[in-house]
Coordinates of C-alpha atoms in Angstrom, one line a residue:
Chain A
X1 CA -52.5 -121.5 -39.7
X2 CA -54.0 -118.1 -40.8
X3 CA -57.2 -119.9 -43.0
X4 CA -60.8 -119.2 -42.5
X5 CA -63.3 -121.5 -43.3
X6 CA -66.5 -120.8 -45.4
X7 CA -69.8 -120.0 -43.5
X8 CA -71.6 -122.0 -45.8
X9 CA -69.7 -125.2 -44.6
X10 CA -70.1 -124.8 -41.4
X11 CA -74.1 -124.1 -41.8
X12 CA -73.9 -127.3 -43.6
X13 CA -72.1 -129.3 -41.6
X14 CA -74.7 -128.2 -39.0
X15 CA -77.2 -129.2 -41.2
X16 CA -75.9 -132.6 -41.3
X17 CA -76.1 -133.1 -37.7
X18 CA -79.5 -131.7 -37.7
X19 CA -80.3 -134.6 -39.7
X20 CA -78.1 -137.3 -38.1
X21 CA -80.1 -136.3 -34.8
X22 CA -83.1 -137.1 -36.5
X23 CA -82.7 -140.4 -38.1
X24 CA -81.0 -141.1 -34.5
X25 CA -83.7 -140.4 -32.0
X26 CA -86.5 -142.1 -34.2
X27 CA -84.7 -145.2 -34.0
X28 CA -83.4 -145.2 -30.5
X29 CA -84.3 -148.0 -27.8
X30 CA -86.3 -149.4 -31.0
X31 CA -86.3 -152.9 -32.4
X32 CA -83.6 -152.4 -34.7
X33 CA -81.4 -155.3 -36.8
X34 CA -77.9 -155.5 -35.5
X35 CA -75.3 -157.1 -37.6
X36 CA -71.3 -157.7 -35.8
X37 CA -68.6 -156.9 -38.4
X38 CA -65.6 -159.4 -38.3
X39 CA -64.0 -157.3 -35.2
X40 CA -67.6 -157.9 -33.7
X41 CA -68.2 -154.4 -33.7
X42 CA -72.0 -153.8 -33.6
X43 CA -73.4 -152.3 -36.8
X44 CA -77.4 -151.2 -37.2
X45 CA -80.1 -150.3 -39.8
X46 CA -79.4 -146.5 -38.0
X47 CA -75.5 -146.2 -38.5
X48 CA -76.3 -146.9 -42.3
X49 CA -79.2 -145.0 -42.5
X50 CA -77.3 -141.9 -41.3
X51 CA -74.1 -142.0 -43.7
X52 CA -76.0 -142.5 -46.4
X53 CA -78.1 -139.6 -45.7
X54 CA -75.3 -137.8 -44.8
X55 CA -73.3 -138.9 -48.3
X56 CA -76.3 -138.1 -50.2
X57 CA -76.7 -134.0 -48.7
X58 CA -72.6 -133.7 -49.4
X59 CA -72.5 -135.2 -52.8
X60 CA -75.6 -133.1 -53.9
X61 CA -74.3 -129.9 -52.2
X62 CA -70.4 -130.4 -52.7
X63 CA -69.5 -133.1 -55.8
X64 CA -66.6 -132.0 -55.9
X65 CA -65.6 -132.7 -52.0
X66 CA -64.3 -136.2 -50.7
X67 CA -66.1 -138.6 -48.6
X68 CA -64.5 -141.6 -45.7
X69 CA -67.1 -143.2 -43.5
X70 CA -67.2 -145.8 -41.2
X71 CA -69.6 -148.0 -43.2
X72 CA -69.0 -147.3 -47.0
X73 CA -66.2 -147.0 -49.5
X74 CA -64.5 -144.0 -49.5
X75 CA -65.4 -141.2 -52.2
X76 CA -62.0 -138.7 -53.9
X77 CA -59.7 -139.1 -50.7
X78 CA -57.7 -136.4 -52.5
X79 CA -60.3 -133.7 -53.3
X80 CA -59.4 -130.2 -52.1
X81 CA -62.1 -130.7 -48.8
X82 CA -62.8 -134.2 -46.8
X83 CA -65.4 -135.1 -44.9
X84 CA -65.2 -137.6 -42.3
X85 CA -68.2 -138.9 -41.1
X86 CA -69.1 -141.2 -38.1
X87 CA -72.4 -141.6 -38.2
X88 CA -72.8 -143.4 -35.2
X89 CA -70.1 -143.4 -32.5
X90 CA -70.9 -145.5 -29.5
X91 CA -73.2 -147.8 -31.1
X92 CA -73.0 -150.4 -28.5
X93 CA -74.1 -147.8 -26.0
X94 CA -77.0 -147.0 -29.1
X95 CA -77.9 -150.6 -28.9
X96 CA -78.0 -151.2 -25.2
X97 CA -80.3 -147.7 -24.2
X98 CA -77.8 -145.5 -23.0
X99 CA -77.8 -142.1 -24.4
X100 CA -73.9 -140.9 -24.5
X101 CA -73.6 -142.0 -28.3
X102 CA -73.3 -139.1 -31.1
X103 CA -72.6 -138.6 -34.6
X104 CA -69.2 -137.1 -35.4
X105 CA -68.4 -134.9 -38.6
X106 CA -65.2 -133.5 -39.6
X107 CA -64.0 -131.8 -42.1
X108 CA -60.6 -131.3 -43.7
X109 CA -59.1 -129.5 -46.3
X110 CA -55.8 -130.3 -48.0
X111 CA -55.4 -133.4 -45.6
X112 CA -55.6 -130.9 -42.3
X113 CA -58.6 -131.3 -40.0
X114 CA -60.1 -127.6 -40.2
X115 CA -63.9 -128.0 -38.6
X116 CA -65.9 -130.5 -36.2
X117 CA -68.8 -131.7 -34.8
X118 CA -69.5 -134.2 -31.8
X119 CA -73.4 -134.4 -32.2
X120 CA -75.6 -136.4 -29.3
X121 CA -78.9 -136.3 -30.5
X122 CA -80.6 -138.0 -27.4
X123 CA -79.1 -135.5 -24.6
X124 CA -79.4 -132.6 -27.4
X125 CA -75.9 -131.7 -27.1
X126 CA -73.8 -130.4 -29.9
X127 CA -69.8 -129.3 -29.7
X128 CA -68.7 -127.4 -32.2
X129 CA -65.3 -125.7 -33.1
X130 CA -62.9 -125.4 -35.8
X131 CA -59.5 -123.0 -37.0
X132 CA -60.6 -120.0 -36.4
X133 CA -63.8 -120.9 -35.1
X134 CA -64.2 -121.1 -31.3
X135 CA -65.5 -124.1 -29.8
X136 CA -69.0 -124.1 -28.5
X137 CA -71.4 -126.3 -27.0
X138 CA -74.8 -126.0 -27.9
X139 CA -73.8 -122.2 -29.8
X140 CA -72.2 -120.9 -26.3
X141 CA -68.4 -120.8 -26.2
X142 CA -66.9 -123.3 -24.1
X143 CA -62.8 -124.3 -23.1
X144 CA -60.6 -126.8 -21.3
X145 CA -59.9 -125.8 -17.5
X146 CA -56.6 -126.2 -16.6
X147 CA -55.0 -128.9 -14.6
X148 CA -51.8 -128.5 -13.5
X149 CA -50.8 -131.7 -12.8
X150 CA -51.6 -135.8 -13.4
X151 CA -52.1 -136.4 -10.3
X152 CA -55.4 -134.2 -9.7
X153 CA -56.1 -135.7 -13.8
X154 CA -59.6 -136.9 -14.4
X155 CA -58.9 -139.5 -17.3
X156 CA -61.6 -141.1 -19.6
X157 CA -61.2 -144.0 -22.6
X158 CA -64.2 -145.6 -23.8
X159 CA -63.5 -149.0 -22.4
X160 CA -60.1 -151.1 -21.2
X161 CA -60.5 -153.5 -23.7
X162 CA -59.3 -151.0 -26.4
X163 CA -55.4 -151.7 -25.1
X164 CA -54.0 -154.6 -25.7
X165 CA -50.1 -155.4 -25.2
X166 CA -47.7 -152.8 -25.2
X167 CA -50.6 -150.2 -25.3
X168 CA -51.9 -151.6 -22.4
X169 CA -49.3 -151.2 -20.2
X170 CA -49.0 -147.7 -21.2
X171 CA -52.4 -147.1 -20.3
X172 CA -52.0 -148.8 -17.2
X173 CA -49.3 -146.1 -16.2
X174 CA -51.4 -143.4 -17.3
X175 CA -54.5 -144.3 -15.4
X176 CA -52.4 -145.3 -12.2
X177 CA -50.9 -142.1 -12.3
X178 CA -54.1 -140.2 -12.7
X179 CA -56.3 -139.0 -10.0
X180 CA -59.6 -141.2 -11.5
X181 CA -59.9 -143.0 -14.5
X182 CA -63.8 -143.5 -15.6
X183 CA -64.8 -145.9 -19.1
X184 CA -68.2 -145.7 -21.2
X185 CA -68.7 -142.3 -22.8
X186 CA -67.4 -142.7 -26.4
X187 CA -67.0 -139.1 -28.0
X188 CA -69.2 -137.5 -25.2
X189 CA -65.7 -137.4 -23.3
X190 CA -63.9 -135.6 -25.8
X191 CA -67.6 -132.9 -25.3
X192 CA -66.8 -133.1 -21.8
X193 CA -63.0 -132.3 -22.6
X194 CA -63.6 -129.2 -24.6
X195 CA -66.1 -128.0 -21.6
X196 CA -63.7 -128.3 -19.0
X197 CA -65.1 -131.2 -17.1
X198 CA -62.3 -133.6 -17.4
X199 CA -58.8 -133.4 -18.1
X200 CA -57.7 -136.3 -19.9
X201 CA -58.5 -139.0 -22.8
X202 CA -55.9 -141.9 -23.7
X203 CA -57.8 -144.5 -26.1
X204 CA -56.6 -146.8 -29.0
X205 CA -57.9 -149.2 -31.7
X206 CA -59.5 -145.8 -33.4
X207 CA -60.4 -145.4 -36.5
X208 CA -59.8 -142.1 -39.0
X209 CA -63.6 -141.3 -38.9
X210 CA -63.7 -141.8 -34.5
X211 CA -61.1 -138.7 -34.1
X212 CA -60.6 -136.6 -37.3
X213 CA -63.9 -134.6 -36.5
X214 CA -62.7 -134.3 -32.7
X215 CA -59.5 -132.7 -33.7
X216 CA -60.7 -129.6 -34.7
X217 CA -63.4 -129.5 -31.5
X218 CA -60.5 -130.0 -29.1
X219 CA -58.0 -127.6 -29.9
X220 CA -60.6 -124.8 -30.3
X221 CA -61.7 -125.1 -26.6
X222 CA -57.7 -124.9 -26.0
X223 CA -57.0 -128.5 -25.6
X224 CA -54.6 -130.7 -27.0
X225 CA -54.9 -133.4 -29.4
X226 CA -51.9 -135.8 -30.5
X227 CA -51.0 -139.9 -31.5
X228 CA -49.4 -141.3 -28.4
X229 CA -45.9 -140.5 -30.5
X230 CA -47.1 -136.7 -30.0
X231 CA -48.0 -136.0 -33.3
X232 CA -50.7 -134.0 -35.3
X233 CA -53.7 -136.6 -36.3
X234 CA -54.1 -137.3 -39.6
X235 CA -56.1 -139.7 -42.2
X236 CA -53.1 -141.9 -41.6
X237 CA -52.2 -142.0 -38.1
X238 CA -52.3 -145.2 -36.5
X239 CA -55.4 -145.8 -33.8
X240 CA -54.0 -144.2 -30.4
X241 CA -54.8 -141.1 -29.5
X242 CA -54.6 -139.1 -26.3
X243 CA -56.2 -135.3 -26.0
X244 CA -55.6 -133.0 -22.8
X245 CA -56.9 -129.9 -21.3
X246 CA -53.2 -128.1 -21.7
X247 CA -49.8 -129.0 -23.0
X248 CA -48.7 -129.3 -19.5
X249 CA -50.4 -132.5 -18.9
X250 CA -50.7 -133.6 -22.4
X251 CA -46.2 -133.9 -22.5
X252 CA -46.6 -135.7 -19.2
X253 CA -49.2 -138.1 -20.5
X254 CA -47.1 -138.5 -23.4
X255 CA -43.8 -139.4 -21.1
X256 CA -45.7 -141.4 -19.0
X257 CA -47.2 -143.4 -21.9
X258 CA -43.8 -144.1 -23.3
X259 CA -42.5 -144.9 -20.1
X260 CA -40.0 -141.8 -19.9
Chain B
X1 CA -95.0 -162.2 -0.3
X2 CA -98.5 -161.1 -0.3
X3 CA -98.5 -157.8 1.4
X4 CA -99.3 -154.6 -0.2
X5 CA -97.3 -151.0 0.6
X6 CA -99.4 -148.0 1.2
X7 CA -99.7 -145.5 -1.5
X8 CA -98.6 -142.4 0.7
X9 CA -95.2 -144.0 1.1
X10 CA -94.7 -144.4 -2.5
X11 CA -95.7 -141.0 -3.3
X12 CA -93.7 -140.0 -0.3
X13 CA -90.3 -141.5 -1.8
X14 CA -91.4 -139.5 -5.2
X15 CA -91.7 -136.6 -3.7
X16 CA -87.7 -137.7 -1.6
X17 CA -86.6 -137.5 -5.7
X18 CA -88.1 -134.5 -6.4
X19 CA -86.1 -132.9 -4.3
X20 CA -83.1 -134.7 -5.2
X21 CA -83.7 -133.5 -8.4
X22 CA -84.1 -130.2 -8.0
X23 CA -80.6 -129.8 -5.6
X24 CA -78.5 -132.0 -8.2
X25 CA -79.5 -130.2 -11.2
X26 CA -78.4 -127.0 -9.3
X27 CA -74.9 -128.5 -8.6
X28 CA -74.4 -129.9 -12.1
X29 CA -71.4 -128.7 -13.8
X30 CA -71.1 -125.9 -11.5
X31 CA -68.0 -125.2 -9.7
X32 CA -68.2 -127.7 -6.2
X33 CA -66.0 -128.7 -3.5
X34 CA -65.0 -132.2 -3.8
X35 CA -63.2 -133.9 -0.8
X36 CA -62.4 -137.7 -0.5
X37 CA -63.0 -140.6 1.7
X38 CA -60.2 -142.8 2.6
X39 CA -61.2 -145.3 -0.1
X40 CA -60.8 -142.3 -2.4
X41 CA -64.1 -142.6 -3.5
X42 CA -65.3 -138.6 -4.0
X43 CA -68.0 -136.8 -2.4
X44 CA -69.3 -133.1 -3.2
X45 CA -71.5 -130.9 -1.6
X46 CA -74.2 -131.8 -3.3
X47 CA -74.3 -135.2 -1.9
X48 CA -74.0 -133.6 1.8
X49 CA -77.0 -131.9 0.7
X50 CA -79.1 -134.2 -0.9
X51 CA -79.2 -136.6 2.1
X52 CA -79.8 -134.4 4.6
X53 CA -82.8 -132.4 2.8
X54 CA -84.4 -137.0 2.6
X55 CA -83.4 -137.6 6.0
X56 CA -85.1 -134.3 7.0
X57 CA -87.8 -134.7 5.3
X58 CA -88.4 -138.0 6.1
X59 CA -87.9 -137.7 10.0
X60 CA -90.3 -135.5 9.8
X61 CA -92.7 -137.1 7.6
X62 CA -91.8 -140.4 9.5
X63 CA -90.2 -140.2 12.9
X64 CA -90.4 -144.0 13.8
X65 CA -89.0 -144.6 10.7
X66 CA -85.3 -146.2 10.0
X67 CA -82.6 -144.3 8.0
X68 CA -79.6 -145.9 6.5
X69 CA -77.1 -143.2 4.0
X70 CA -74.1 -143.4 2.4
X71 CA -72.2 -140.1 4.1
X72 CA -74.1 -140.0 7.6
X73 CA -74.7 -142.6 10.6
X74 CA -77.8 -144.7 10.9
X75 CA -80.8 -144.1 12.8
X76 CA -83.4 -146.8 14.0
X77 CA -81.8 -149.8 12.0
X78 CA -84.3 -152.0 13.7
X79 CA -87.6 -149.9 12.8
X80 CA -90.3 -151.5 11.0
X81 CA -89.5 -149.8 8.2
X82 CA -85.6 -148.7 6.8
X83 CA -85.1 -146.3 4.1
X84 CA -81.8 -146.7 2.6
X85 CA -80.4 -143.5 0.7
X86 CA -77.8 -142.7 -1.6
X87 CA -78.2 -139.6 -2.5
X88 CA -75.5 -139.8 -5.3
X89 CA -74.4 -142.7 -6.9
X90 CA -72.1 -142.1 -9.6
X91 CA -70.5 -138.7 -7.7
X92 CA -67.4 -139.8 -10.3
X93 CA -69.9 -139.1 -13.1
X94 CA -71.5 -136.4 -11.4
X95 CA -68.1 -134.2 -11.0
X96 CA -66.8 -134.8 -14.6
X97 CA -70.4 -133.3 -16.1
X98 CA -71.4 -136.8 -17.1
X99 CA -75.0 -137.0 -16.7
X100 CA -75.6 -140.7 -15.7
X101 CA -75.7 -140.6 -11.9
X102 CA -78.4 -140.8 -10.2
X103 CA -80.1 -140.9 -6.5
X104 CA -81.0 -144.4 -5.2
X105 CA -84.2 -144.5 -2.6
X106 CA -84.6 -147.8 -1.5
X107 CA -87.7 -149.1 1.0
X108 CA -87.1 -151.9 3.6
X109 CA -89.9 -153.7 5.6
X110 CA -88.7 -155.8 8.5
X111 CA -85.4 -156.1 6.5
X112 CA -86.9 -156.6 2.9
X113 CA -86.6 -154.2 0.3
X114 CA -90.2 -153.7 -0.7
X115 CA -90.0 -150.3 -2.8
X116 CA -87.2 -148.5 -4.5
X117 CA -86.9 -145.3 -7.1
X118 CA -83.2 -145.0 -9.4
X119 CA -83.8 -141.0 -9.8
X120 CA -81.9 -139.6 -13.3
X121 CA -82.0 -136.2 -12.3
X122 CA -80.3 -134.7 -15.6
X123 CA -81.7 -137.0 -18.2
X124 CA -85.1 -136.9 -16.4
X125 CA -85.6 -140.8 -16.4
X126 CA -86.9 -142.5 -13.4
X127 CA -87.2 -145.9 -12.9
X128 CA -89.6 -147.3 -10.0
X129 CA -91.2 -150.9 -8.7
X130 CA -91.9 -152.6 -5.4
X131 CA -93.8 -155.4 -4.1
X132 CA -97.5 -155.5 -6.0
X133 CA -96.3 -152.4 -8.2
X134 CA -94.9 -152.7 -11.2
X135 CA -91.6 -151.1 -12.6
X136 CA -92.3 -148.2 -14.0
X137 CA -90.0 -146.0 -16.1
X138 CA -91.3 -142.2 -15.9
X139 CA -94.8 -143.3 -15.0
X140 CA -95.2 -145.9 -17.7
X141 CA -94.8 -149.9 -17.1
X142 CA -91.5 -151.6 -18.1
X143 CA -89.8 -154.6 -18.3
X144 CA -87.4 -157.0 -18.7
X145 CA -86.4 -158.3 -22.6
X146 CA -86.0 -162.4 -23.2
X147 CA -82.4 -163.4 -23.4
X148 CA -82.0 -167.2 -23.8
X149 CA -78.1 -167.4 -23.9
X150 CA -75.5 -165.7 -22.1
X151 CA -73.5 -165.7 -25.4
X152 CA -76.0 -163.3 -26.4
X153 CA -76.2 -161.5 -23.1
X154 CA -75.2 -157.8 -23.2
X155 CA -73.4 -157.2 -19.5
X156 CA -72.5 -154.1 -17.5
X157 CA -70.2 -152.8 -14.9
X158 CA -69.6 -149.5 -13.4
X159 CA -65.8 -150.5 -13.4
X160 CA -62.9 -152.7 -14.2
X161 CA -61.6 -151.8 -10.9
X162 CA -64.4 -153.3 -9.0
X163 CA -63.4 -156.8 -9.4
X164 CA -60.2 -157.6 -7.6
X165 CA -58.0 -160.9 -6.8
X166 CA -60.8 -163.8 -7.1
X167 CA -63.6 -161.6 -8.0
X168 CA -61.5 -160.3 -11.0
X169 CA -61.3 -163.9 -12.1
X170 CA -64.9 -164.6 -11.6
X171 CA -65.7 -161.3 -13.8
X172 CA -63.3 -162.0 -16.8
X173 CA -64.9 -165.4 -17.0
X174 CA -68.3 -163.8 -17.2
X175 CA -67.5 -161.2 -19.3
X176 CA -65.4 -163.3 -22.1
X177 CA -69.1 -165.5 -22.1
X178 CA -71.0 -162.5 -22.7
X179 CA -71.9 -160.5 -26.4
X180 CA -70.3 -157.5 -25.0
X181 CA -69.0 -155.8 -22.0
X182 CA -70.0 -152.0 -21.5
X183 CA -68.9 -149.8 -18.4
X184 CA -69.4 -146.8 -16.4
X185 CA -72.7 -146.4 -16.2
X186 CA -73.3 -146.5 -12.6
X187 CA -76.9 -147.1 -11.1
X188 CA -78.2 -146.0 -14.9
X189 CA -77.4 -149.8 -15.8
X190 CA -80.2 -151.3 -13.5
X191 CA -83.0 -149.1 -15.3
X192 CA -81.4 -150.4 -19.0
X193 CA -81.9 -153.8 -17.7
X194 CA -85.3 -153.1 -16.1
X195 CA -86.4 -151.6 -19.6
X196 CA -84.9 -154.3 -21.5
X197 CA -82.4 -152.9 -23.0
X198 CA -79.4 -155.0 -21.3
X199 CA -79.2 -158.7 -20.1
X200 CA -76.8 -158.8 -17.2
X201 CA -75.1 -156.7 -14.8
X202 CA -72.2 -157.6 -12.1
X203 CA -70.3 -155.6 -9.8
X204 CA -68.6 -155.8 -6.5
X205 CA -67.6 -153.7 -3.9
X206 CA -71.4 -152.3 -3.6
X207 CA -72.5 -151.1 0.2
X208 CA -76.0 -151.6 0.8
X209 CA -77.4 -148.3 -0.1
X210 CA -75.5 -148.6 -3.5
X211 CA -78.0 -151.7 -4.3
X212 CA -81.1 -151.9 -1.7
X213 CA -83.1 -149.2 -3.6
X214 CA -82.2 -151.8 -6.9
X215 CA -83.5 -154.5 -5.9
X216 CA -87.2 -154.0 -5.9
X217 CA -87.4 -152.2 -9.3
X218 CA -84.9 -155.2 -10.8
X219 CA -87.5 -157.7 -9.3
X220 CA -90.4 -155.7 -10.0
X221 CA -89.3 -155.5 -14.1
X222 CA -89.2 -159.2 -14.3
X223 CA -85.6 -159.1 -13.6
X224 CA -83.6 -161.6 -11.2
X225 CA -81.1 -159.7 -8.4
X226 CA -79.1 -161.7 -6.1
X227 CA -75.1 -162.0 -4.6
X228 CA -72.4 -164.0 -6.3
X229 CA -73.9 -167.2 -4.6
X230 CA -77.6 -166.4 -5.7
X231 CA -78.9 -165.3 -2.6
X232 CA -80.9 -162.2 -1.6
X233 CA -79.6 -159.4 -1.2
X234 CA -80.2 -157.4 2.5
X235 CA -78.7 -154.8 5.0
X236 CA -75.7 -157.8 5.3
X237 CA -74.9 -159.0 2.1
X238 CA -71.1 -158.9 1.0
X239 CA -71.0 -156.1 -1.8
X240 CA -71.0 -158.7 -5.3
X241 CA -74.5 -157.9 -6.7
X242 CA -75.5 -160.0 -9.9
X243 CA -78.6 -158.5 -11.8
X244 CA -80.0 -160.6 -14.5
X245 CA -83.3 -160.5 -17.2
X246 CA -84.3 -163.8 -16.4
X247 CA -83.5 -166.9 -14.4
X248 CA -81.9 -168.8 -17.0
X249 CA -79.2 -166.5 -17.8
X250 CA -79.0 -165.4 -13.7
X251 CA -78.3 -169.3 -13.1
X252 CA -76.0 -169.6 -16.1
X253 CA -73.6 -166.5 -14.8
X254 CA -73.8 -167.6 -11.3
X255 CA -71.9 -171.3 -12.7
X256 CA -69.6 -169.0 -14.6
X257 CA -68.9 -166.2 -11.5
X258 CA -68.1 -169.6 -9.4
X259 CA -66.4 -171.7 -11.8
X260 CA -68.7 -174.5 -12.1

């Protein structure tokens, strides 16, 4: 796609995190009010806090733009920009101490995922990236390594309990064939993706607002991003999603996952 | 036990992270060889490197002193006093950029575990605590949280792949009882649940330097550590560790781990 995207959004979407980070770090390892939503997913007084911070600085700045979030209704799905906001993902890692949750921002325009942000305001780490827009971490431009085959594969997903059923024989063949398979780092994988550190993530049960904003991130370091059918993510894709290092190991994952 | 440990020892083991954390933070994220062990568990470099500089050091510092280490043989197991290293736990975190491992130094008296230090190098946490000194986390006293039912009990693992055959039984029972289930944290775990932050933690296939260091700051917090039958833990025990806020929910997991 031959599109750039306006300097102003990306300051702002900057901005955004700048202020996600804040709201974050004063509440974390606090006393804080959890409540469980009906999927017993943990919600707190800082995941609302945040999105409605966040909604706020858009609809002043942008009216005109759409709004989904995790925790409120979603605002013109079919303006002409998008932005998907997870204000905080990982919030059972939030709510237990341990650093590796972050706030994710995308943005899209005309339905297609043009600019992220994976924001972890306790470890002060920010990745960055977009169409052309490299992907950075912390400002410094930063890729996938390559990985030539599964079998030498480091493979992350936040937890085993997101497969169930058919997915969860597919992730069984996936991890087995992979050199390691490590659990617990949310969105800080798909960071440690884009840097190079690991080589491959297979999870499920997401959400649009837990990988719209990591599209963009993970094909500017070089990666790959796809449903477990392949395809391009979208504000309609169903909840599995696998991202790789190269395309190499991405259409292997992809076989293996479908048991070809 | 009413004994006391001299201060030079614990500033001794303080200084052992120091270093530590000076030769880990070199080796983070840059390029390392990584070769492993028949269990195909990893080691790097900067694990060979980290345990020789504390055995070194300490041999020197303390010649009649015991050593026992995860990657070299032991020396004067029968001393007076044992220090048990492991100058990496978490070397799968470690070599996928994830900061969360750490550098267990553990103190044994005539076979008890009277001091021990889980060293953060990265995020720059470290939790401490021994016999007549309190857990500390970076210098400042911490402790255990209150947690009256296991229902409401937030549990960790390093791994799913831990538990195998009976043990895999035992966990699922104990984690279907808890809130929520969280892995891949490594040692990092045991300094949540010395701050108060988690409620439980169980894992298996531990050797003793992956949980000797533990057990002093768990005890020193307020916490309860023990085996899956609820005794001590020493230089013998089998490797199922269960680490717990208080007795109540410690006796309540240990029914559940044995089915009772």
């Amino acid at each position: 796609m031959t599109q750039t995207i306006d300097k102003d959004l990306i300051i702002f979407a900057n901005r955004l995190a700048n202020e996600s980070r804040k709201i974050l770090r004063n509440h974390f390892r606090k006393k804080i009010k959890i409540r469980y939503k009906s999927d017993q997913s943990p919600v707190t007084e800082a995941d609302t806090k945040v999105e409605k911070k966040l909604r706020m600085l858009i609809q002043r700045k942008y009216p005109k733009h759409g709004i989904i979030g995790e925790e409120f209704e979603n605002i013109q799905i079919n303006a002409e920009y998008l932005w998907c906001l997870d204000p905080l993902d990982g919030t059972a890692a939030f709510i237990t101490g341990k650093p590796l949750f972050g706030t994710l921002i995308g943005l899209l325009r005309e339905k297609i995922p043009i600019f992220g942000i994976i924001e972890h305001p306790i470890l002060g780490e920010r990745w960055s990236g977009g169409i052309n827009n490299p992907a950075k971490l912390n400002g410094k431009n930063t890729k996938v390594r390559k990985c030539k085959n599964i079998s030498n594969a480091m493979l992350y997903a936040t937890s085993p309990e997101m497969f169930e059923g058919k997915n969860k024989k597919s992730f069984q063949r996936l991890s087995t064939m992979a050199k390691k398979t490590q659990y617990g780092a949310d969105c800080y994988a798909y960071g440690l993706l884009a840097s190079g550190h690991i080589d491959l993530i297979a999870e499920a049960k997401m959400k649009p607002c837990d990988f719209l904003a990591l599209v963009p991130v993970v094909r500017a370091s070089g990666g790959i991003i796809s449903d477990w059918d392949g395809k391009p993510l979208n504000i309609n894709s169903g909840g599995c999603v696998l991202a790789s290092g190269n395309s190499k190991i991405h259409n292997q994952a992809l076989k293996i996952i479908n048991g070809k």
